[in-house]
Amino acid sequence: MADIHTQFIDLSQLRVGMFIYLDVGWMDHPFPVSNFKISSQEQIDSIRSLGIERIRYAPDRSTPVVAETEKNESAVNSKPEETPEETAVRKRRDLLASQAASLQVCERQFNHAAQTFKQITDVVHAQPAFAKQLTEQLIQGFLGQILGEDEAAIRLLSEKAGEKTSLHSINVTVISLLLGKALNLSKTDMLNLGVGALVHDIGKIELPDRLRWMDEHFTSAEKQIYHEHVMHSVNLARKMDLAPNSMLLMAQHHEHFDGSGYPSRIPGEKMSPLSRIVALVNHYDNLCNPTNPAQAITPHEALSQIFTQYKAHFHVPTLTSFIRMMGIYPPGSVVQLTDQRYALVVSVNSSRPIKPKVVIHDTSVNREEALVINLEHEQQLCIHRSLRPVQLPRAAYDYLSPRKRLCYFFERGMEADDAAESQS
């Protein structure tokens, strides 16, 4: 599916006939869907009451009257013609603003999800039905974004987003849902997948704090207690009255296709399709975000390690789709480009995984003003190799700020990629 070109405008520019996107939490607006064509002044007034400064709209999906109105307003408010230099500065400023707004949307939605997840864990014992309601509402909101007409990309967020428990659960949920979409799962399966992925580790709240995260120094007894989080998770899922497929996923998210997993050591043919997805994504995130940050490996290394050392643990068609979706260089990868410059991968679109979006180390541009460059639009520039962060020169490391913890969310085609200027 082709990207839909969108752009940000001030709320004062809203007109009947515009096709707009409400990039706020799905429970933070009164409309039944988050993207639609404005049909009345009342809708405009409601949108303006939401407290947001700018909104995203799609010119190509808006009615011709909008384009004509804008044309007339442009004629009335026409200004002296810009010089080429002024045009370049304005375009760069607009792109930076759009880029910042896009990231803020992702981080705001991630924070909403993290707060909801904490609420779920807080109420699951006393109000399991309410915990289920919160879980399903959150996943329905995710699906409203992921299954929309725009393509969804995997976006790297700032390291400050999310604390450890919510970060892992949301990472696993986001990537599992994107993989489920790539595997063409039904809407029912996608809902069950998202619900089970979000609370797959909820049983850890029953463990002592120091045993909630796997540690290589655990004694056999401590390891056994840690493994019991799977049973605790399933018991809580029963109290919440989750769908059978969601509970099965939770019961099997540490099983391996070769029968070497736990708690039941079942062979792969007895694992459900949803379990195969979450078992893989859970392992990937644990490699990138281990208990001890010093043991973290890069996303590129994690994919390579899974494929070369742990391939027997996973369902091969699921693994193949996962690698195709994440790309050779998943978000968070540090790379060197063919022109020898260093870059950080920040976003990957599963339909074009070889050409991700990157931030490039450029000494002529302040880090705060660096544009995200879509390599799909760079005919002479591509990735030459992946690096570990410690291999970067100090200046490039400070500029790119590789994440010690990887935090993912999904991003829909928010920036005007086709208007981006090359930094090469």
XYZ file of C-alpha atoms in Angstrom:
424
model
C 0.000 0.000 0.000
C 1.398 3.394 -0.925
C 2.108 5.919 1.802
C -0.585 8.535 2.223
C 0.928 12.011 2.242
C -0.079 13.996 5.308
C 0.938 17.330 6.738
C 0.451 19.295 9.934
C -1.672 22.457 10.059
C -2.853 24.835 12.773
C -6.366 24.298 14.107
C -7.327 27.696 12.704
C -6.946 26.186 9.225
C -9.511 23.420 9.762
C -12.259 23.340 7.125
C -15.236 21.124 6.338
C -14.087 18.478 3.836
C -10.619 17.946 5.305
C -9.603 14.356 6.059
C -7.883 14.612 9.432
C -5.993 12.350 11.859
C -6.463 12.709 15.616
C -3.062 11.729 16.994
C -4.206 11.591 20.613
C -5.162 8.708 22.842
C -8.191 6.851 21.516
C -10.027 7.633 24.761
C -9.115 11.324 24.632
C -11.543 12.421 21.917
C -15.323 12.041 21.420
C -15.288 10.619 17.894
C -15.889 6.923 17.031
C -12.702 6.749 14.926
C -9.406 8.610 14.989
C -9.293 9.598 11.314
C -12.190 10.882 9.243
C -13.403 13.597 6.886
C -14.796 16.673 8.650
C -18.464 17.109 7.758
C -19.612 19.966 9.989
C -18.580 23.062 11.904
C -19.611 21.256 15.101
C -16.878 18.673 14.502
C -14.354 21.463 13.995
C -15.424 23.067 17.277
C -15.058 19.705 19.078
C -11.569 19.200 17.649
C -10.522 22.702 18.703
C -11.685 21.947 22.247
C -9.235 19.050 22.624
C -6.373 21.332 23.611
C -3.980 20.354 20.810
C -2.089 22.989 18.825
C -1.762 21.322 15.439
C -3.445 18.511 13.573
C -2.481 16.195 10.736
C -4.521 16.026 7.543
C -4.294 14.317 4.139
C -4.755 16.716 1.188
C -5.225 13.824 -1.270
C -8.134 12.422 0.756
C -9.811 15.789 1.316
C -12.600 17.067 -0.925
C -11.762 19.481 -3.761
C -13.563 22.323 -1.979
C -10.788 22.267 0.618
C -8.106 22.634 -1.996
C -10.057 25.451 -3.652
C -10.578 27.217 -0.309
C -6.895 26.991 0.460
C -6.088 28.297 -2.995
C -8.365 31.315 -2.534
C -6.968 32.024 0.926
C -3.484 31.731 -0.457
C -4.266 34.316 -3.108
C -5.716 36.723 -0.544
C -2.839 36.266 1.857
C -0.120 36.063 -0.771
C 3.306 37.258 0.285
C 6.352 38.354 -1.692
C 7.989 35.447 -3.482
C 10.595 33.622 -1.401
C 14.200 33.414 -2.415
C 15.561 29.870 -2.917
C 17.468 30.224 0.353
C 14.340 31.284 2.233
C 12.401 28.401 0.706
C 15.060 25.913 1.793
C 15.097 27.292 5.344
C 11.292 27.220 5.561
C 11.089 23.637 4.255
C 13.702 22.474 6.713
C 11.924 24.239 9.577
C 8.600 22.667 8.581
C 10.181 19.223 8.327
C 11.809 19.553 11.741
C 8.494 20.634 13.266
C 6.662 17.740 11.622
C 9.382 15.313 12.699
C 9.216 16.503 16.310
C 5.415 16.346 16.321
C 5.479 12.798 14.955
C 7.824 11.621 17.709
C 5.769 13.416 20.357
C 2.632 11.617 19.150
C 4.361 8.233 19.494
C 5.760 9.038 22.930
C 2.442 10.420 24.176
C 0.632 7.263 23.060
C 3.346 5.074 24.581
C 3.033 6.908 27.898
C -0.758 6.467 27.806
C -0.237 2.739 27.233
C 2.313 2.543 30.067
C -0.070 4.260 32.482
C -2.881 1.925 31.458
C -0.647 -1.116 31.922
C 0.256 0.011 35.448
C -3.437 0.463 36.214
C -4.126 -3.057 34.949
C -1.523 -4.567 37.273
C -2.804 -2.467 40.181
C -6.443 -3.632 39.879
C -6.131 -7.162 38.482
C -6.591 -8.868 41.874
C -9.447 -6.778 43.229
C -11.164 -5.955 39.913
C -10.233 -8.575 37.309
C -13.194 -7.699 35.061
C -12.097 -4.052 35.021
C -8.520 -5.124 34.295
C -9.824 -7.084 31.310
C -11.806 -4.063 30.116
C -8.744 -1.815 30.323
C -6.616 -4.378 28.481
C -9.088 -4.856 25.643
C -9.683 -1.106 25.272
C -5.959 -0.489 24.975
C -5.477 -3.231 22.374
C -8.544 -2.105 20.404
C -6.942 1.327 20.282
C -3.679 -0.184 19.026
C -5.542 -2.119 16.356
C -7.386 0.989 15.237
C -3.980 2.451 14.405
C -2.162 -0.640 13.113
C -4.991 -1.901 10.909
C -5.751 1.520 9.397
C -5.148 2.473 5.796
C -1.720 3.962 6.446
C 1.248 1.649 6.732
C 2.582 1.227 10.253
C 6.323 1.412 10.893
C 8.342 0.406 13.946
C 9.619 3.572 15.658
C 12.436 3.904 18.187
C 11.507 6.196 21.079
C 13.717 8.108 23.471
C 15.319 6.128 26.260
C 13.316 7.989 28.903
C 10.048 6.408 27.735
C 8.629 3.795 30.060
C 9.921 1.964 33.097
C 11.201 -1.582 32.853
C 8.000 -3.602 33.334
C 5.797 -1.575 31.026
C 8.580 -1.126 28.473
C 9.012 -4.874 27.966
C 5.296 -5.598 27.863
C 4.546 -2.786 25.400
C 7.570 -3.634 23.219
C 6.385 -7.229 22.963
C 2.809 -6.154 22.257
C 3.673 -3.611 19.556
C 6.086 -5.869 17.688
C 3.807 -8.914 18.025
C 0.856 -6.999 16.569
C 2.922 -5.719 13.660
C 4.118 -9.273 13.034
C 0.545 -10.537 13.296
C -0.476 -8.014 10.661
C 2.392 -9.147 8.422
C 1.139 -12.732 8.830
C -2.402 -11.644 7.838
C -4.062 -12.730 11.073
C -7.805 -12.191 11.453
C -9.078 -9.290 13.583
C -10.151 -11.744 16.298
C -6.697 -13.324 16.376
C -5.090 -9.878 16.440
C -7.179 -8.913 19.468
C -6.334 -12.159 21.281
C -2.670 -11.753 20.330
C -2.516 -8.185 21.633
C -4.339 -8.943 24.875
C -2.180 -11.986 25.639
C 1.055 -10.199 24.685
C 0.306 -7.197 26.886
C -0.255 -9.281 30.041
C 1.974 -12.262 29.200
C 4.188 -11.514 32.230
C 1.534 -10.182 34.602
C 2.126 -13.149 36.943
C 5.480 -11.615 37.902
C 3.612 -9.377 40.339
C 3.240 -12.548 42.466
C 7.027 -12.988 42.725
C 9.457 -11.326 45.138
C 10.878 -8.164 43.565
C 14.376 -9.569 43.165
C 13.106 -12.623 41.278
C 10.977 -10.828 38.694
C 13.741 -10.657 36.111
C 15.827 -13.616 35.022
C 19.394 -13.508 36.323
C 22.171 -15.845 35.286
C 23.237 -16.082 38.936
C 19.924 -17.544 40.124
C 20.172 -20.761 42.086
C 18.132 -23.735 40.852
C 15.474 -22.961 43.457
C 15.324 -19.288 42.455
C 15.098 -20.217 38.792
C 12.186 -22.533 39.551
C 10.375 -19.734 41.389
C 10.994 -17.413 38.438
C 9.572 -20.010 36.019
C 6.386 -20.072 38.077
C 5.483 -16.615 36.754
C 3.960 -18.400 33.755
C 1.521 -20.299 35.974
C 0.731 -17.133 37.931
C 0.051 -15.265 34.675
C -2.390 -17.922 33.481
C -4.189 -17.949 36.839
C -4.665 -14.188 36.663
C -5.829 -14.512 33.053
C -8.513 -16.949 34.235
C -9.654 -14.434 36.866
C -9.859 -11.817 34.103
C -11.831 -14.287 31.955
C -9.578 -13.774 28.949
C -10.178 -15.602 25.674
C -8.739 -19.157 25.528
C -6.259 -18.229 22.785
C -4.902 -15.359 24.878
C -4.461 -17.652 27.896
C -2.789 -20.329 25.755
C -0.359 -17.743 24.436
C 0.490 -16.733 27.999
C 1.000 -20.381 29.011
C 3.338 -21.035 26.075
C 5.368 -17.831 25.687
C 8.520 -19.519 27.048
C 8.104 -22.781 25.111
C 10.459 -23.606 22.234
C 9.711 -25.241 18.924
C 12.291 -27.965 19.616
C 10.667 -28.815 22.961
C 13.432 -27.281 25.095
C 11.351 -24.495 26.642
C 9.338 -24.296 29.845
C 7.164 -24.950 31.786
C 5.810 -27.936 29.808
C 8.595 -28.610 27.261
C 5.972 -29.107 24.557
C 7.031 -29.603 20.910
C 6.373 -26.877 18.374
C 3.396 -28.535 16.727
C 1.517 -28.159 20.026
C 2.254 -24.444 20.244
C -0.499 -22.179 18.990
C 0.272 -19.763 16.116
C -0.116 -16.831 18.523
C 2.264 -18.452 21.023
C 4.890 -18.855 18.304
C 4.764 -15.123 17.640
C 5.070 -13.969 21.256
C 7.728 -16.569 22.169
C 9.920 -15.167 19.380
C 9.285 -11.483 20.060
C 9.719 -11.983 23.816
C 13.130 -13.597 23.246
C 14.195 -10.788 20.887
C 13.287 -8.057 23.380
C 15.050 -9.885 26.217
C 18.243 -9.973 24.139
C 18.040 -6.233 23.424
C 16.824 -5.246 26.911
C 18.311 -7.766 29.371
C 18.184 -7.420 33.147
C 21.822 -6.302 33.124
C 22.194 -3.514 30.497
C 25.867 -4.408 30.132
C 24.775 -7.677 28.500
C 22.568 -5.985 25.897
C 23.302 -6.678 22.262
C 22.309 -4.567 19.276
C 19.062 -5.284 17.397
C 21.120 -6.378 14.395
C 23.102 -8.781 16.589
C 19.900 -10.053 18.220
C 18.400 -11.009 14.856
C 21.652 -12.617 13.781
C 21.974 -14.560 17.040
C 18.393 -15.810 16.894
C 18.879 -16.989 13.322
C 22.301 -18.613 13.764
C 22.172 -19.945 17.344
C 18.513 -20.292 18.296
C 16.760 -21.034 15.028
C 15.605 -24.441 16.328
C 13.720 -22.685 19.148
C 11.295 -20.983 16.802
C 8.776 -21.692 14.066
C 10.758 -21.058 10.871
C 7.987 -19.361 8.807
C 7.238 -17.061 11.754
C 10.942 -16.302 12.184
C 11.330 -15.602 8.462
C 8.437 -13.139 8.519
C 9.841 -11.522 11.658
C 13.255 -10.923 10.090
C 11.637 -9.624 6.898
C 9.483 -7.220 8.921
C 12.240 -5.930 11.221
C 14.726 -5.512 8.405
C 18.406 -6.339 8.538
C 18.918 -3.242 10.671
C 16.005 -2.864 13.138
C 15.347 0.449 14.913
C 18.089 1.143 17.424
C 20.835 -0.247 15.180
C 24.020 1.799 14.820
C 25.280 1.694 11.241
C 27.882 3.092 8.886
C 26.650 4.335 5.528
C 28.265 3.842 2.140
C 29.687 7.392 2.323
C 31.412 6.384 5.609
C 29.183 8.532 7.857
C 27.654 7.033 10.982
C 23.905 6.861 11.629
C 21.248 5.553 14.024
C 18.259 3.664 12.598
C 15.088 5.158 14.101
C 12.260 3.684 12.017
C 11.651 0.711 9.729
C 8.707 0.139 7.419
C 8.105 -3.587 6.978
C 7.328 -3.146 3.273
C 10.747 -1.510 2.667
C 13.006 -2.932 5.408
C 16.302 -2.493 3.542
C 15.819 1.277 3.391
C 15.053 2.450 6.945
C 14.912 5.996 8.298
C 18.073 7.187 10.016
C 19.595 10.109 11.864
C 23.043 10.821 10.432
C 26.041 12.170 12.327
C 26.671 15.485 10.585
C 29.063 17.940 12.224
C 27.574 20.827 10.240
C 24.135 20.368 11.877
C 23.234 20.586 15.575
C 21.858 17.322 16.928
C 18.566 18.998 17.846
C 18.159 20.105 14.220
C 19.120 16.831 12.548
C 16.526 15.593 10.079
C 15.408 11.975 9.950
C 16.479 10.827 6.496
C 14.494 8.191 4.617
C 17.088 6.078 2.802
C 14.386 4.963 0.379
C 14.692 8.398 -1.220
C 18.500 8.348 -1.353
C 19.621 6.705 -4.598
C 23.325 7.030 -3.840
C 23.222 6.257 -0.127
C 22.597 3.035 1.773
C 23.837 1.088 4.789
C 27.301 -0.440 4.525
C 27.558 -2.286 7.841
C 26.240 -2.542 11.395
C 28.342 -1.484 14.378
C 28.285 -1.880 18.118
C 27.900 1.479 19.864
C 31.372 1.142 21.417
C 32.839 1.102 17.901
C 31.658 4.643 17.226
C 34.099 7.539 17.471
C 33.341 9.557 20.592
C 31.892 12.517 18.671
C 29.529 10.267 16.718
C 28.513 8.418 19.885
C 27.651 11.651 21.704
C 25.726 12.927 18.673
C 23.682 9.789 17.950
C 23.191 8.780 21.608
C 22.636 5.034 21.043
C 19.939 3.740 23.401
C 20.936 1.530 26.318
C 17.286 0.440 26.472
C 15.276 0.013 23.285
C 11.729 1.314 23.439
C 9.501 0.682 20.427
C 6.134 1.955 19.302
C 4.332 2.049 16.003
C 4.330 5.069 13.751
C 2.023 5.769 10.857
C 3.146 7.827 7.846
C 3.263 11.117 9.707
C 6.004 13.079 8.116
C 6.025 14.352 4.561
C 8.724 11.928 3.470
C 8.451 12.772 -0.179
C 9.305 16.373 0.654
C 12.375 15.538 2.719
C 15.595 16.997 1.492
C 18.742 14.912 1.293
C 21.499 15.475 3.802
C 23.922 13.475 1.724
